[in-house]
Backbone as JSON, one array per atom type, in Angstrom:
{
  "sequence": "MIYLLLSIVASTLIFIIFKLFDKYNINALQAIVVNYFSACLFGLWSYEAPIVVRDIFSSEWIFGAVALGFLFITVFNIMAVTAQRNGLSVASVATKMSVIIPIVFGVYMYQESAGFQKIAGILLALIAVYLTSVKPKTAENIGKSLWLPILLFLGSGIIDTSIKYIETTYLSENGIPVFSATIFGFAFIIGVVTLIIKAMKHPMKLPLKTIIGGAILGITNYFSIYYLLKALNHESLESSTLFTINNVAIIMVSTLLGLFFFKEHVSKTNWLGIVLAVISIGLITLA",
  "N": [[0.3, 11.43, -15.13], [0.35, 8.86, -16.14], [2.13, 7.42, -14.54], [0.7, 7.26, -12.17], [-1.45, 5.66, -12.99], [-0.07, 3.3, -13.58], [0.84, 2.65, -11.03], [-1.58, 2.11, -9.78], [-2.41, -0.13, -11.25], [-0.35, -1.97, -10.55], [-0.74, -2.14, -7.76], [-3.29, -3.21, -7.71], [-2.81, -5.68, -8.87], [-1.45, -6.86, -6.78], [-3.54, -7.47, -5.07], [-4.77, -9.52, -6.55], [-2.73, -11.44, -6.52], [-2.59, -12.06, -3.76], [-5.06, -13.27, -3.51], [-4.61, -15.53, -5.05], [-2.73, -16.75, -3.44], [-4.33, -17.79, -1.39], [-5.75, -19.67, -2.88], [-3.77, -21.5, -3.67], [-2.77, -22.33, -1.28], [-0.62, -20.93, 0.0], [1.6, -19.8, 2.44], [0.98, -16.76, 3.84], [2.51, -14.94, 5.46], [5.16, -15.92, 5.25], [5.49, -15.65, 2.48], [5.29, -12.9, 2.26], [7.62, -12.03, 3.53], [9.58, -13.11, 1.81], [8.82, -11.65, -0.4], [9.64, -9.04, 0.27], [12.4, -9.34, 0.19], [12.76, -10.03, -2.49], [11.75, -7.69, -3.72], [13.59, -5.83, -2.8], [16.02, -6.73, -3.99], [15.3, -6.44, -6.69], [14.93, -3.7, -6.87], [17.54, -2.76, -6.37], [18.81, -3.87, -8.58], [17.57, -2.42, -10.58], [18.61, 0.07, -10.26], [20.55, 2.45, -11.81], [23.01, 3.69, -11.39], [26.29, 3.06, -9.87], [26.22, 0.99, -6.95], [26.82, 2.0, -3.77], [27.29, 1.03, -0.62], [28.04, 2.5, 1.63], [27.35, 5.09, 0.89], [24.59, 4.87, 0.81], [23.93, 4.44, 3.52], [24.78, 6.82, 4.54], [23.12, 8.66, 3.48], [20.58, 11.26, 3.39], [18.02, 10.32, 3.64], [18.05, 7.89, 4.95], [17.22, 7.22, 7.6], [14.51, 7.61, 7.4], [13.89, 5.59, 5.58], [14.47, 3.31, 7.1], [12.55, 3.59, 9.14], [10.21, 3.41, 7.6], [10.48, 0.82, 6.6], [10.15, -0.63, 8.95], [7.53, 0.16, 9.56], [6.13, -0.87, 7.34], [6.18, -3.74, 7.67], [5.07, -3.93, 10.21], [2.52, -2.69, 10.02], [1.4, -4.41, 8.17], [1.16, -6.77, 9.71], [-0.63, -5.85, 11.67], [-2.79, -5.41, 10.01], [-3.37, -8.04, 9.25], [-4.15, -9.18, 11.74], [-6.33, -7.54, 12.32], [-8.05, -8.23, 10.22], [-8.56, -10.87, 10.93], [-9.81, -10.66, 13.46], [-11.74, -8.63, 13.28], [-12.72, -8.76, 10.74], [-12.35, -8.92, 7.14], [-13.42, -6.83, 5.62], [-13.52, -4.69, 7.42], [-10.8, -4.26, 7.88], [-10.08, -3.47, 5.31], [-11.59, -1.11, 4.97], [-10.51, 0.53, 7.04], [-7.85, 0.75, 6.18], [-8.01, 2.03, 3.63], [-9.52, 4.33, 4.17], [-7.69, 5.79, 5.52], [-6.5, 7.5, 3.81], [-7.2, 10.09, 4.16], [-5.38, 11.25, 5.9], [-2.77, 11.74, 4.55], [-3.89, 13.5, 2.69], [-4.85, 15.75, 4.15], [-2.38, 16.5, 5.19], [-0.98, 17.21, 2.86], [-2.46, 19.43, 1.94], [-2.18, 21.19, 4.12], [0.64, 21.3, 4.66], [1.92, 21.77, 2.2], [0.45, 23.7, 1.02], [-1.49, 22.95, -0.9], [-4.06, 23.04, -3.43], [-7.48, 23.61, -2.46], [-10.2, 23.76, -3.39], [-13.84, 24.12, -3.71], [-14.93, 22.11, -5.42], [-12.93, 20.16, -5.43], [-12.77, 19.48, -2.7], [-15.34, 18.5, -2.34], [-15.18, 16.29, -4.03], [-13.23, 14.75, -2.69], [-14.52, 14.21, -0.23], [-16.67, 12.76, -1.22], [-15.26, 10.64, -2.26], [-14.28, 9.4, 0.07], [-16.68, 8.49, 1.17], [-17.36, 6.74, -0.87], [-15.28, 4.86, -0.7], [-15.84, 3.67, 1.77], [-18.45, 2.59, 1.31], [-17.95, 0.85, -0.82], [-16.25, -0.99, 0.36], [-17.61, -2.0, 2.56], [-19.16, -4.71, 4.24], [-21.75, -7.07, 5.21], [-22.55, -6.61, 8.63], [-20.31, -5.11, 9.22], [-20.07, -2.72, 10.76], [-20.78, -3.75, 13.24], [-18.71, -5.56, 13.72], [-16.5, -3.89, 13.94], [-16.61, -2.89, 16.51], [-15.64, -4.96, 18.11], [-12.81, -5.04, 18.54], [-11.83, -2.2, 18.79], [-9.5, -0.71, 18.84], [-7.73, -1.89, 17.07], [-8.59, -1.37, 14.26], [-8.22, 1.4, 14.45], [-5.45, 1.69, 14.91], [-4.56, 0.57, 12.51], [-5.63, 2.36, 10.67], [-4.22, 4.74, 11.39], [-1.54, 3.87, 11.04], [-1.42, 3.17, 8.26], [-2.0, 5.64, 7.13], [0.15, 7.19, 8.05], [2.29, 5.96, 6.73], [1.8, 6.6, 3.97], [1.91, 9.4, 4.17], [4.53, 9.8, 5.11], [6.03, 8.81, 2.97], [5.41, 10.72, 1.03], [6.51, 13.03, 2.26], [9.28, 12.42, 2.49], [9.92, 11.98, -0.2], [9.51, 14.54, -1.22], [11.25, 16.15, 0.3], [13.87, 14.98, 0.48], [14.47, 13.26, -1.67], [15.81, 12.55, -4.86], [14.93, 12.17, -8.34], [16.37, 10.12, -9.64], [17.1, 8.66, -7.5], [15.05, 7.11, -6.61], [14.77, 4.22, -7.14], [16.83, 2.99, -5.47], [16.15, 3.97, -2.98], [13.58, 2.86, -2.6], [14.33, 0.17, -2.65], [15.87, 0.05, -0.34], [14.0, 0.48, 1.7], [12.44, -1.86, 1.43], [14.43, -3.69, 1.97], [15.04, -3.31, 4.73], [12.52, -3.94, 5.76], [12.47, -6.62, 5.09], [14.54, -7.66, 6.73], [13.44, -7.26, 9.29], [11.19, -8.85, 8.99], [12.37, -11.4, 8.68], [13.46, -11.78, 11.22], [11.09, -11.93, 12.66], [9.99, -14.31, 11.59], [11.93, -16.15, 12.43], [11.61, -16.07, 15.2], [9.0, -17.1, 15.36], [9.48, -19.63, 14.28], [11.05, -20.79, 16.22], [9.21, -21.41, 18.12], [7.25, -22.88, 16.77], [8.18, -25.14, 14.51], [8.78, -24.6, 11.01], [8.35, -24.97, 7.44], [9.71, -23.91, 4.27], [8.24, -23.88, 1.45], [8.8, -24.39, -2.12], [6.83, -23.19, -3.75], [6.03, -21.08, -2.19], [8.27, -19.44, -2.18], [8.41, -18.79, -4.91], [5.91, -17.53, -5.28], [6.2, -15.4, -3.44], [8.36, -14.06, -4.61], [7.26, -13.15, -7.04], [5.25, -11.51, -6.01], [6.9, -9.63, -4.77], [8.22, -8.24, -6.88], [6.02, -7.05, -8.08], [5.09, -5.53, -5.92], [7.24, -3.82, -5.56], [7.06, -2.22, -7.91], [4.61, -0.99, -7.43], [5.19, 0.81, -5.38], [7.35, 2.17, -6.54], [6.25, 3.43, -8.85], [4.34, 4.98, -7.6], [5.96, 6.77, -6.19], [7.21, 7.98, -8.38], [5.02, 9.25, -9.52], [4.38, 11.03, -7.46], [6.6, 12.59, -7.63], [6.14, 14.06, -9.83], [5.39, 17.27, -10.84], [2.94, 18.22, -11.75], [0.83, 16.98, -10.51], [-0.92, 17.11, -7.59], [-0.36, 15.93, -4.24], [-2.59, 15.44, -2.6], [-4.61, 15.08, -4.45], [-3.55, 12.92, -5.89], [-3.26, 10.77, -3.96], [-5.92, 10.39, -3.24], [-7.22, 9.61, -5.67], [-5.67, 7.36, -6.23], [-6.16, 5.55, -4.03], [-8.99, 5.25, -4.12], [-9.4, 4.28, -6.72], [-7.97, 1.84, -6.65], [-9.4, 0.28, -4.75], [-11.88, 0.22, -6.0], [-11.38, -1.05, -8.51], [-10.34, -3.46, -7.55], [-12.55, -4.53, -6.26], [-14.27, -4.97, -8.43], [-12.76, -6.82, -9.88], [-12.77, -8.89, -8.04], [-15.44, -9.6, -8.25], [-15.77, -10.42, -10.99], [-13.7, -12.29, -11.53], [-13.25, -13.85, -9.24], [-15.7, -14.44, -8.33], [-16.89, -13.12, -6.16], [-19.28, -11.82, -3.8], [-21.05, -8.9, -4.53], [-22.68, -6.33, -3.11], [-25.68, -4.23, -3.27], [-25.05, -1.92, -1.96], [-22.27, -1.89, -2.23], [-22.1, -1.56, -5.03], [-23.2, 0.98, -5.26], [-21.17, 2.38, -4.0], [-19.1, 2.0, -5.87], [-20.08, 3.43, -8.08], [-20.15, 6.02, -6.96], [-17.43, 6.28, -6.54], [-16.39, 6.48, -9.14], [-17.57, 8.92, -9.89], [-16.4, 10.62, -7.97], [-13.67, 10.49, -8.66], [-13.78, 11.69, -11.16], [-14.61, 14.31, -10.43], [-12.43, 15.18, -8.85], [-10.26, 14.94, -10.59], [-10.92, 16.79, -12.6], [-10.95, 19.1, -11.17]],
  "CA": [[-0.86, 10.57, -14.86], [0.67, 7.48, -16.51], [2.75, 6.78, -13.39], [-0.39, 6.97, -11.24], [-2.18, 4.51, -13.54], [0.78, 2.11, -13.42], [0.83, 2.33, -9.61], [-2.9, 1.51, -9.51], [-2.37, -1.47, -11.85], [0.53, -2.81, -9.74], [-1.39, -2.36, -6.46], [-4.42, -4.11, -7.94], [-2.23, -7.0, -9.09], [-1.14, -7.39, -5.45], [-4.81, -8.04, -4.62], [-4.96, -10.79, -7.26], [-1.71, -12.37, -6.02], [-3.02, -12.53, -2.45], [-6.16, -14.2, -3.75], [-4.01, -16.77, -5.53], [-2.1, -17.38, -2.28], [-5.39, -18.59, -0.76], [-6.1, -20.78, -3.77], [-2.69, -22.49, -3.72], [-2.34, -22.6, 0.1], [0.7, -20.35, 0.25], [1.67, -19.09, 3.71], [1.06, -15.34, 3.51], [3.61, -14.27, 6.16], [6.42, -16.33, 4.62], [5.54, -15.04, 1.15], [5.52, -11.46, 2.45], [9.05, -11.85, 3.83], [10.26, -13.36, 0.53], [8.46, -10.52, -1.25], [10.49, -7.89, 0.6], [13.74, -9.66, -0.31], [12.67, -9.93, -3.96], [11.58, -6.28, -4.07], [14.87, -5.17, -2.52], [16.97, -7.11, -5.05], [14.86, -5.87, -7.97], [15.21, -2.26, -6.8], [18.99, -2.57, -6.53], [19.11, -4.21, -9.97], [17.03, -1.36, -11.44], [19.36, 1.3, -10.03], [21.51, 2.55, -12.92], [24.34, 4.11, -10.91], [26.96, 2.07, -9.01], [25.67, 0.94, -5.6], [27.84, 2.13, -2.72], [26.56, 0.85, 0.64], [28.37, 3.62, 2.53], [26.56, 6.24, 0.46], [23.2, 4.63, 1.21], [23.8, 4.63, 4.96], [25.08, 8.22, 4.88], [22.14, 9.51, 2.8], [19.68, 11.99, 4.28], [16.74, 9.63, 3.81], [18.25, 6.53, 5.47], [16.39, 6.98, 8.8], [13.14, 7.49, 6.9], [13.76, 4.26, 4.97], [14.43, 2.35, 8.21], [11.23, 3.74, 9.78], [9.19, 2.89, 6.68], [10.62, -0.64, 6.59], [9.5, -1.1, 10.19], [6.09, 0.4, 9.43], [5.6, -1.79, 6.33], [5.95, -5.07, 8.23], [4.2, -3.8, 11.38], [1.15, -2.43, 9.57], [0.91, -5.65, 7.55], [0.73, -7.67, 10.77], [-1.85, -5.28, 12.25], [-3.84, -5.66, 9.02], [-3.73, -9.46, 9.34], [-4.89, -9.39, 12.99], [-7.61, -6.86, 12.17], [-8.88, -9.05, 9.33], [-8.96, -12.07, 11.66], [-10.69, -10.37, 14.6], [-12.83, -7.73, 12.92], [-13.22, -9.05, 9.4], [-11.56, -8.37, 6.04], [-14.0, -5.56, 5.18], [-13.11, -3.66, 8.39], [-9.39, -3.98, 7.58], [-10.04, -2.74, 4.04], [-12.11, 0.25, 5.21], [-9.54, 1.27, 7.85], [-6.66, 1.02, 5.36], [-8.28, 2.98, 2.55], [-10.0, 5.61, 4.73], [-6.52, 6.51, 6.03], [-6.06, 8.45, 2.79], [-7.49, 11.45, 4.64], [-4.19, 11.77, 6.6], [-1.88, 12.44, 3.6], [-4.61, 14.59, 2.02], [-4.78, 16.9, 5.05], [-0.97, 16.87, 5.26], [-0.62, 17.89, 1.61], [-3.12, 20.75, 1.9], [-1.63, 22.03, 5.18], [2.1, 21.44, 4.6], [2.4, 22.24, 0.91], [-0.51, 24.68, 0.51], [-2.13, 22.46, -2.11], [-5.38, 23.63, -3.65], [-8.59, 23.01, -1.73], [-11.43, 24.39, -3.84], [-15.09, 23.44, -3.37], [-15.11, 20.89, -6.22], [-11.96, 19.17, -4.98], [-13.19, 19.02, -1.37], [-16.54, 17.67, -2.55], [-14.72, 15.03, -4.6], [-12.54, 13.99, -1.66], [-15.54, 13.71, 0.7], [-17.42, 11.72, -1.95], [-14.34, 9.5, -2.37], [-14.27, 8.72, 1.37], [-17.95, 7.76, 1.25], [-17.27, 5.66, -1.85], [-14.39, 3.83, -0.15], [-16.58, 2.96, 2.81], [-19.56, 1.82, 0.73], [-17.4, -0.21, -1.65], [-15.59, -1.98, 1.22], [-18.46, -2.5, 3.65], [-19.86, -5.98, 4.1], [-22.71, -7.23, 6.31], [-22.07, -6.62, 10.02], [-19.03, -4.41, 9.35], [-20.12, -1.82, 11.92], [-20.81, -4.59, 14.44], [-17.39, -6.16, 13.91], [-15.53, -2.86, 14.33], [-16.67, -2.73, 17.96], [-15.0, -6.06, 18.82], [-11.48, -4.58, 18.96], [-11.81, -0.9, 18.12], [-8.14, -0.18, 18.76], [-7.04, -2.44, 15.9], [-8.84, -0.53, 13.09], [-7.65, 2.74, 14.67], [-4.01, 1.56, 14.66], [-4.39, 0.33, 11.08], [-5.94, 3.65, 10.04], [-3.1, 5.66, 11.63], [-0.33, 3.33, 10.43], [-1.49, 3.29, 6.8], [-1.93, 7.07, 6.81], [1.52, 7.65, 8.33], [3.14, 5.44, 5.65], [1.61, 7.44, 2.78], [2.38, 10.76, 4.47], [6.0, 9.75, 5.2], [6.54, 8.65, 1.61], [5.3, 12.03, 0.38], [7.45, 13.97, 2.87], [10.66, 12.05, 2.13], [10.07, 12.21, -1.64], [9.57, 15.99, -1.46], [12.33, 16.8, 1.04], [15.2, 14.4, 0.36], [14.68, 12.29, -2.74], [15.91, 12.95, -6.27], [14.23, 11.2, -9.18], [17.2, 8.95, -9.92], [17.32, 7.93, -6.25], [13.83, 6.36, -6.25], [14.97, 2.76, -7.05], [17.63, 2.56, -4.33], [15.36, 4.3, -1.78], [12.56, 1.81, -2.5], [15.02, -1.08, -2.31], [16.31, 0.13, 1.05], [12.8, 0.27, 2.52], [12.11, -3.28, 1.38], [15.51, -4.42, 2.62], [14.84, -3.27, 6.18], [11.31, -4.71, 6.04], [12.87, -8.03, 4.99], [15.31, -8.0, 7.92], [12.49, -7.35, 10.41], [10.36, -10.02, 8.72], [13.15, -12.61, 8.96], [13.52, -11.9, 12.68], [9.76, -12.38, 13.07], [9.86, -15.72, 11.21], [12.83, -16.94, 13.29], [10.95, -16.17, 16.51], [7.89, -18.03, 15.2], [10.02, -20.97, 14.01], [11.55, -21.31, 17.49], [8.05, -21.94, 18.86], [6.61, -23.88, 15.92], [9.01, -25.35, 13.31], [8.06, -24.39, 9.76], [9.07, -25.2, 6.19], [9.57, -22.86, 3.26], [8.06, -24.58, 0.17], [9.22, -23.7, -3.34], [5.74, -22.37, -4.24], [6.01, -19.86, -1.37], [9.37, -18.62, -2.68], [8.01, -18.27, -6.23], [4.82, -16.57, -5.06], [6.76, -14.22, -2.78], [9.2, -13.34, -5.58], [6.35, -12.44, -7.96], [4.64, -10.43, -5.23], [7.92, -8.63, -4.51], [8.41, -7.4, -8.07], [4.78, -6.25, -8.21], [5.08, -4.59, -4.8], [8.25, -2.81, -5.87], [6.54, -1.3, -8.91], [3.52, -0.19, -6.85], [5.83, 1.92, -4.65], [8.19, 2.92, -7.48], [5.42, 4.31, -9.69], [3.72, 5.96, -6.72], [6.99, 7.79, -5.97], [7.39, 8.71, -9.64], [3.85, 10.12, -9.66], [4.53, 12.1, -6.47], [7.71, 13.41, -8.08], [5.68, 14.87, -10.95], [4.87, 18.52, -10.29], [1.59, 18.56, -12.25], [-0.19, 16.25, -9.76], [-0.82, 17.35, -6.16], [-0.43, 14.68, -3.49], [-3.96, 15.23, -2.12], [-5.34, 14.52, -5.6], [-2.97, 11.63, -6.24], [-3.59, 9.74, -2.98], [-7.36, 10.11, -3.3], [-7.5, 8.82, -6.87], [-4.97, 6.09, -6.09], [-6.86, 4.68, -3.09], [-10.34, 4.96, -4.59], [-9.31, 3.44, -7.92], [-7.52, 0.49, -6.27], [-10.48, -0.48, -4.11], [-12.95, 0.05, -6.99], [-10.96, -2.07, -9.47], [-10.2, -4.72, -6.83], [-13.9, -5.05, -6.04], [-14.78, -5.47, -9.72], [-12.01, -8.04, -10.18], [-13.29, -9.92, -7.15], [-16.73, -10.02, -8.79], [-15.7, -11.09, -12.3], [-12.73, -13.39, -11.61], [-13.29, -14.71, -8.06], [-17.11, -14.67, -8.02], [-17.23, -12.57, -4.85], [-20.57, -11.15, -3.76], [-21.03, -7.44, -4.51], [-24.02, -5.91, -2.72], [-26.16, -2.97, -3.84], [-24.26, -0.87, -1.29], [-20.96, -1.87, -2.89], [-22.29, -0.98, -6.36], [-23.36, 2.43, -5.06], [-19.82, 2.88, -3.73], [-18.35, 2.01, -7.13], [-20.6, 4.56, -8.87], [-19.66, 7.25, -6.32], [-15.98, 6.32, -6.75], [-16.18, 7.01, -10.5], [-17.94, 10.34, -9.86], [-15.41, 11.36, -7.19], [-12.44, 10.59, -9.45], [-14.04, 12.7, -12.17], [-14.62, 15.64, -9.8], [-11.08, 15.54, -8.39], [-9.4, 15.07, -11.78], [-11.28, 18.01, -13.33], [-10.91, 20.27, -10.28]],
  "C": [[-0.56, 9.1, -15.18], [1.31, 6.73, -15.35], [1.7, 6.4, -12.35], [-1.17, 5.73, -11.7], [-1.39, 3.22, -13.35], [0.84, 1.68, -11.95], [-0.48, 1.64, -9.22], [-2.94, 0.08, -10.04], [-1.54, -2.42, -10.98], [-0.12, -3.14, -8.39], [-2.58, -3.3, -6.59], [-3.94, -5.53, -8.19], [-1.85, -7.67, -7.77], [-2.37, -8.08, -4.87], [-5.02, -9.42, -5.26], [-3.98, -11.85, -6.74], [-2.1, -12.93, -4.65], [-4.18, -13.52, -2.56], [-5.63, -15.55, -4.2], [-3.26, -17.5, -4.41], [-3.1, -18.28, -1.56], [-5.68, -19.84, -1.57], [-5.05, -21.89, -3.72], [-2.08, -22.77, -2.34], [-0.91, -22.15, 0.39], [0.66, -19.55, 1.55], [1.94, -17.6, 3.45], [2.25, -14.65, 4.17], [4.95, -14.63, 5.54], [6.58, -15.68, 3.25], [5.83, -13.55, 1.23], [7.0, -11.19, 2.7], [9.88, -12.06, 2.56], [10.03, -12.2, -0.42], [9.35, -9.32, -0.99], [11.91, -8.1, 0.1], [13.78, -9.5, -1.83], [12.58, -8.47, -4.41], [12.87, -5.5, -3.87], [15.88, -5.45, -3.64], [16.6, -6.46, -6.38], [15.13, -4.37, -8.0], [16.68, -1.96, -7.0], [19.42, -2.85, -7.96], [18.67, -3.1, -10.92], [17.82, -0.06, -11.33], [20.51, 1.38, -11.02], [22.92, 2.92, -12.45], [24.97, 3.01, -10.06], [26.42, 2.14, -7.58], [26.81, 0.96, -4.59], [27.1, 2.11, -1.38], [26.8, 2.01, 1.59], [27.55, 4.85, 2.18], [25.1, 6.1, 0.87], [23.02, 4.94, 2.69], [24.14, 6.06, 5.4], [24.09, 9.19, 4.22], [21.19, 10.15, 3.8], [18.39, 11.23, 4.57], [16.86, 8.27, 4.48], [17.35, 6.24, 6.69], [14.92, 6.86, 8.41], [12.9, 6.12, 6.29], [13.67, 3.18, 6.04], [13.05, 2.38, 8.87], [10.13, 3.16, 8.9], [9.27, 1.37, 6.58], [9.95, -1.26, 7.79], [7.98, -0.96, 10.08], [5.45, -0.58, 8.44], [5.23, -3.14, 6.96], [4.99, -5.01, 9.43], [2.75, -3.61, 10.97], [0.57, -3.65, 8.88], [0.41, -6.61, 8.62], [-0.53, -7.17, 11.46], [-3.04, -5.53, 11.33], [-4.32, -7.11, 9.11], [-4.56, -9.74, 10.59], [-6.27, -8.74, 12.92], [-8.57, -7.67, 11.31], [-9.39, -10.3, 10.05], [-10.0, -11.76, 12.74], [-11.91, -9.55, 14.22], [-13.44, -8.02, 11.57], [-12.41, -8.33, 8.33], [-12.09, -7.0, 5.61], [-13.6, -4.42, 6.11], [-11.66, -3.26, 8.13], [-9.27, -3.15, 6.32], [-10.5, -1.3, 4.22], [-11.08, 1.09, 5.96], [-8.32, 1.67, 7.03], [-6.92, 2.12, 4.35], [-8.79, 4.33, 3.05], [-8.83, 6.45, 5.26], [-5.98, 7.52, 5.03], [-6.29, 9.89, 3.23], [-6.26, 12.08, 5.31], [-3.21, 12.43, 5.63], [-2.57, 13.58, 2.85], [-4.52, 15.86, 2.86], [-3.35, 17.41, 5.15], [-0.56, 17.67, 4.03], [-1.19, 19.29, 1.54], [-2.48, 21.69, 2.9], [-0.15, 22.34, 4.97], [2.57, 22.1, 3.31], [1.44, 23.22, 0.23], [-1.14, 24.24, -0.82], [-3.55, 22.99, -2.2], [-6.47, 22.87, -2.9], [-9.89, 23.72, -2.09], [-12.65, 23.55, -3.5], [-15.23, 22.11, -4.11], [-14.17, 19.79, -5.75], [-12.35, 18.6, -3.61], [-14.4, 18.1, -1.48], [-16.15, 16.3, -3.11], [-14.04, 14.15, -3.58], [-13.54, 13.4, -0.66], [-16.35, 12.58, 0.05], [-16.56, 10.46, -2.08], [-14.3, 8.71, -1.07], [-15.55, 7.9, 1.57], [-17.92, 6.55, 0.33], [-16.41, 4.51, -1.33], [-15.12, 3.0, 0.9], [-17.66, 2.05, 2.21], [-19.06, 0.65, -0.11], [-16.82, -1.34, -0.79], [-16.54, -2.68, 2.18], [-19.15, -3.8, 3.27], [-20.85, -6.1, 5.26], [-22.01, -7.33, 7.66], [-20.71, -5.94, 10.18], [-19.0, -3.53, 10.61], [-20.09, -2.6, 13.23], [-19.43, -5.14, 14.75], [-16.34, -5.15, 14.36], [-15.46, -2.75, 15.85], [-15.96, -3.82, 18.74], [-13.63, -5.66, 19.36], [-11.24, -3.25, 18.25], [-10.4, -0.38, 17.93], [-7.38, -0.69, 17.55], [-7.31, -1.64, 14.62], [-8.24, 0.87, 13.22], [-6.14, 2.72, 14.39], [-3.73, 1.37, 13.18], [-4.62, 1.61, 10.29], [-4.74, 4.61, 10.16], [-1.83, 5.18, 10.94], [-0.3, 3.49, 8.93], [-1.35, 4.75, 6.37], [-0.53, 7.63, 7.0], [2.48, 7.18, 7.24], [3.03, 6.33, 4.41], [2.16, 8.85, 2.98], [3.9, 10.82, 4.51], [6.63, 9.63, 3.82], [6.51, 9.99, 0.88], [6.34, 13.0, 0.93], [8.89, 13.69, 2.45], [10.91, 12.32, 0.65], [10.26, 13.7, -1.92], [10.84, 16.61, -0.88], [13.72, 16.29, 0.68], [15.49, 13.67, -0.94], [14.77, 12.93, -4.12], [15.28, 11.85, -7.11], [15.07, 9.95, -9.44], [17.51, 8.14, -8.67], [16.15, 7.07, -5.83], [14.08, 4.85, -6.16], [15.72, 2.32, -5.8], [16.91, 2.89, -3.01], [14.3, 3.23, -1.55], [13.18, 0.5, -2.06], [15.44, -1.1, -0.84], [15.15, -0.09, 2.01], [12.48, -1.23, 2.6], [13.18, -4.13, 2.07], [15.35, -4.44, 4.13], [13.57, -4.02, 6.59], [11.61, -6.21, 6.02], [13.61, -8.47, 6.26], [14.38, -8.19, 9.12], [11.6, -8.58, 10.23], [11.08, -11.32, 9.03], [13.24, -12.85, 10.46], [12.19, -12.44, 13.21], [9.57, -13.87, 12.78], [10.73, -16.62, 12.1], [12.2, -17.15, 14.67], [9.79, -17.17, 16.45], [8.38, -19.46, 15.03], [10.58, -21.61, 15.29], [10.42, -21.94, 18.31], [7.38, -23.07, 18.09], [7.44, -24.03, 14.65], [8.19, -25.21, 12.02], [8.97, -24.66, 8.57], [8.82, -24.04, 5.24], [9.47, -23.54, 1.88], [8.47, -23.71, -1.02], [8.11, -22.77, -3.85], [5.64, -21.05, -3.47], [7.1, -18.91, -1.85], [9.0, -17.98, -4.01], [6.92, -17.21, -6.08], [5.31, -15.28, -4.42], [7.6, -13.38, -3.73], [8.33, -12.54, -6.56], [5.69, -11.27, -7.25], [5.63, -9.29, -5.01], [8.14, -7.69, -5.68], [7.21, -6.49, -8.28], [4.73, -5.16, -7.15], [6.07, -3.46, -5.04], [7.7, -1.76, -6.84], [5.4, -0.44, -8.36], [4.08, 1.02, -6.1], [6.63, 2.8, -5.6], [7.35, 3.91, -8.29], [4.66, 5.33, -8.85], [4.7, 7.1, -6.44], [7.23, 8.63, -7.22], [6.23, 9.68, -9.86], [3.94, 11.3, -8.7], [5.61, 13.08, -6.9], [7.3, 14.35, -9.21], [4.95, 16.1, -10.43], [3.43, 18.82, -10.68], [0.48, 17.91, -11.42], [0.02, 16.46, -8.26], [-1.03, 16.05, -5.39], [-1.84, 14.4, -2.97], [-4.84, 14.64, -3.23], [-4.87, 13.1, -5.89], [-3.39, 10.53, -5.27], [-5.08, 9.39, -3.01], [-7.68, 9.21, -4.48], [-6.89, 7.42, -6.75], [-5.76, 5.11, -5.22], [-8.24, 4.27, -3.59], [-10.3, 4.02, -5.79], [-8.91, 2.01, -7.58], [-8.67, -0.32, -5.69], [-11.64, -0.72, -5.07], [-12.6, -1.08, -7.96], [-10.84, -3.43, -8.8], [-11.56, -5.36, -6.59], [-14.48, -5.65, -7.32], [-14.06, -6.76, -10.13], [-12.49, -9.2, -9.31], [-14.61, -10.47, -7.64], [-16.56, -10.9, -10.02], [-14.78, -12.32, -12.33], [-12.81, -14.35, -10.42], [-14.71, -14.93, -7.55], [-17.51, -14.2, -6.61], [-18.57, -11.83, -4.92], [-20.38, -9.64, -3.67], [-22.46, -6.97, -4.26], [-24.42, -4.62, -3.43], [-25.39, -1.79, -3.24], [-22.89, -0.74, -1.94], [-21.04, -1.25, -4.28], [-22.47, 0.54, -6.27], [-22.0, 3.07, -4.79], [-18.98, 2.98, -4.98], [-18.78, 3.19, -8.0], [-20.08, 5.88, -8.29], [-18.15, 7.4, -6.5], [-15.65, 6.91, -8.12], [-16.46, 8.51, -10.53], [-16.88, 11.16, -9.12], [-14.1, 11.54, -7.95], [-12.59, 11.65, -10.53], [-13.99, 14.11, -11.61], [-13.21, 16.09, -9.43], [-10.14, 15.79, -9.57], [-9.65, 16.39, -12.51], [-11.21, 19.27, -12.48], [-9.72, 21.17, -10.63]]
}
């Protein structure tokens, strides 16, 4: 459970860092690319065994790491476009509701428990995620470009499901750092290509504050994935339980941080979602 809590803390810190990007006018896309480079380097540095590039490229999980690197940067861009066209709340709902995909996968693929209390907790968690994320006119905004939230929903769900499958099928515990680093490395390469294409159309600079912000984000991002993999590696916690608690807790804590530190408006609906989130976590944990 400690690894799950650490993953939640790291993922919530990502929320705070993005908020600070807005405050200090840091280009999010540039910082994201720097973040992947920073996360990759930190993962390689954390790996205790000697790093042999040939062994990495001959590993069973290499194609999964390449696919995840592509998905990481692609889903991020879809998230950005969704937030711009449909609103931030729609992007948040689509991302967090995608937890249903790895939950169903875990129950079906690995015969994880699905008792009445657990199912009730999961359904309550989905309602809580929606209520906590929803802002005025969310439903209206979804209709503007319905395909974007759908793509974001599927992409986010596929990422979580793929991480679980690769961790279970191919990954040893001591291989988590280098696997995480490889994912971030490929995401960085794709991100650099994206920036080069954009720079060819509109010249851009890379300020020092963007490099520093991206580096801090990268270390935080690395730990969010590292501890999630460590939690998945622990036999006492089923993935359907883990992903539900992880997603609900992140959005609940992020909402509260937005209220207390960034003075964001939290409606009665959002408060109801927070209360249901606490209840759902209790039901799932005790199931």
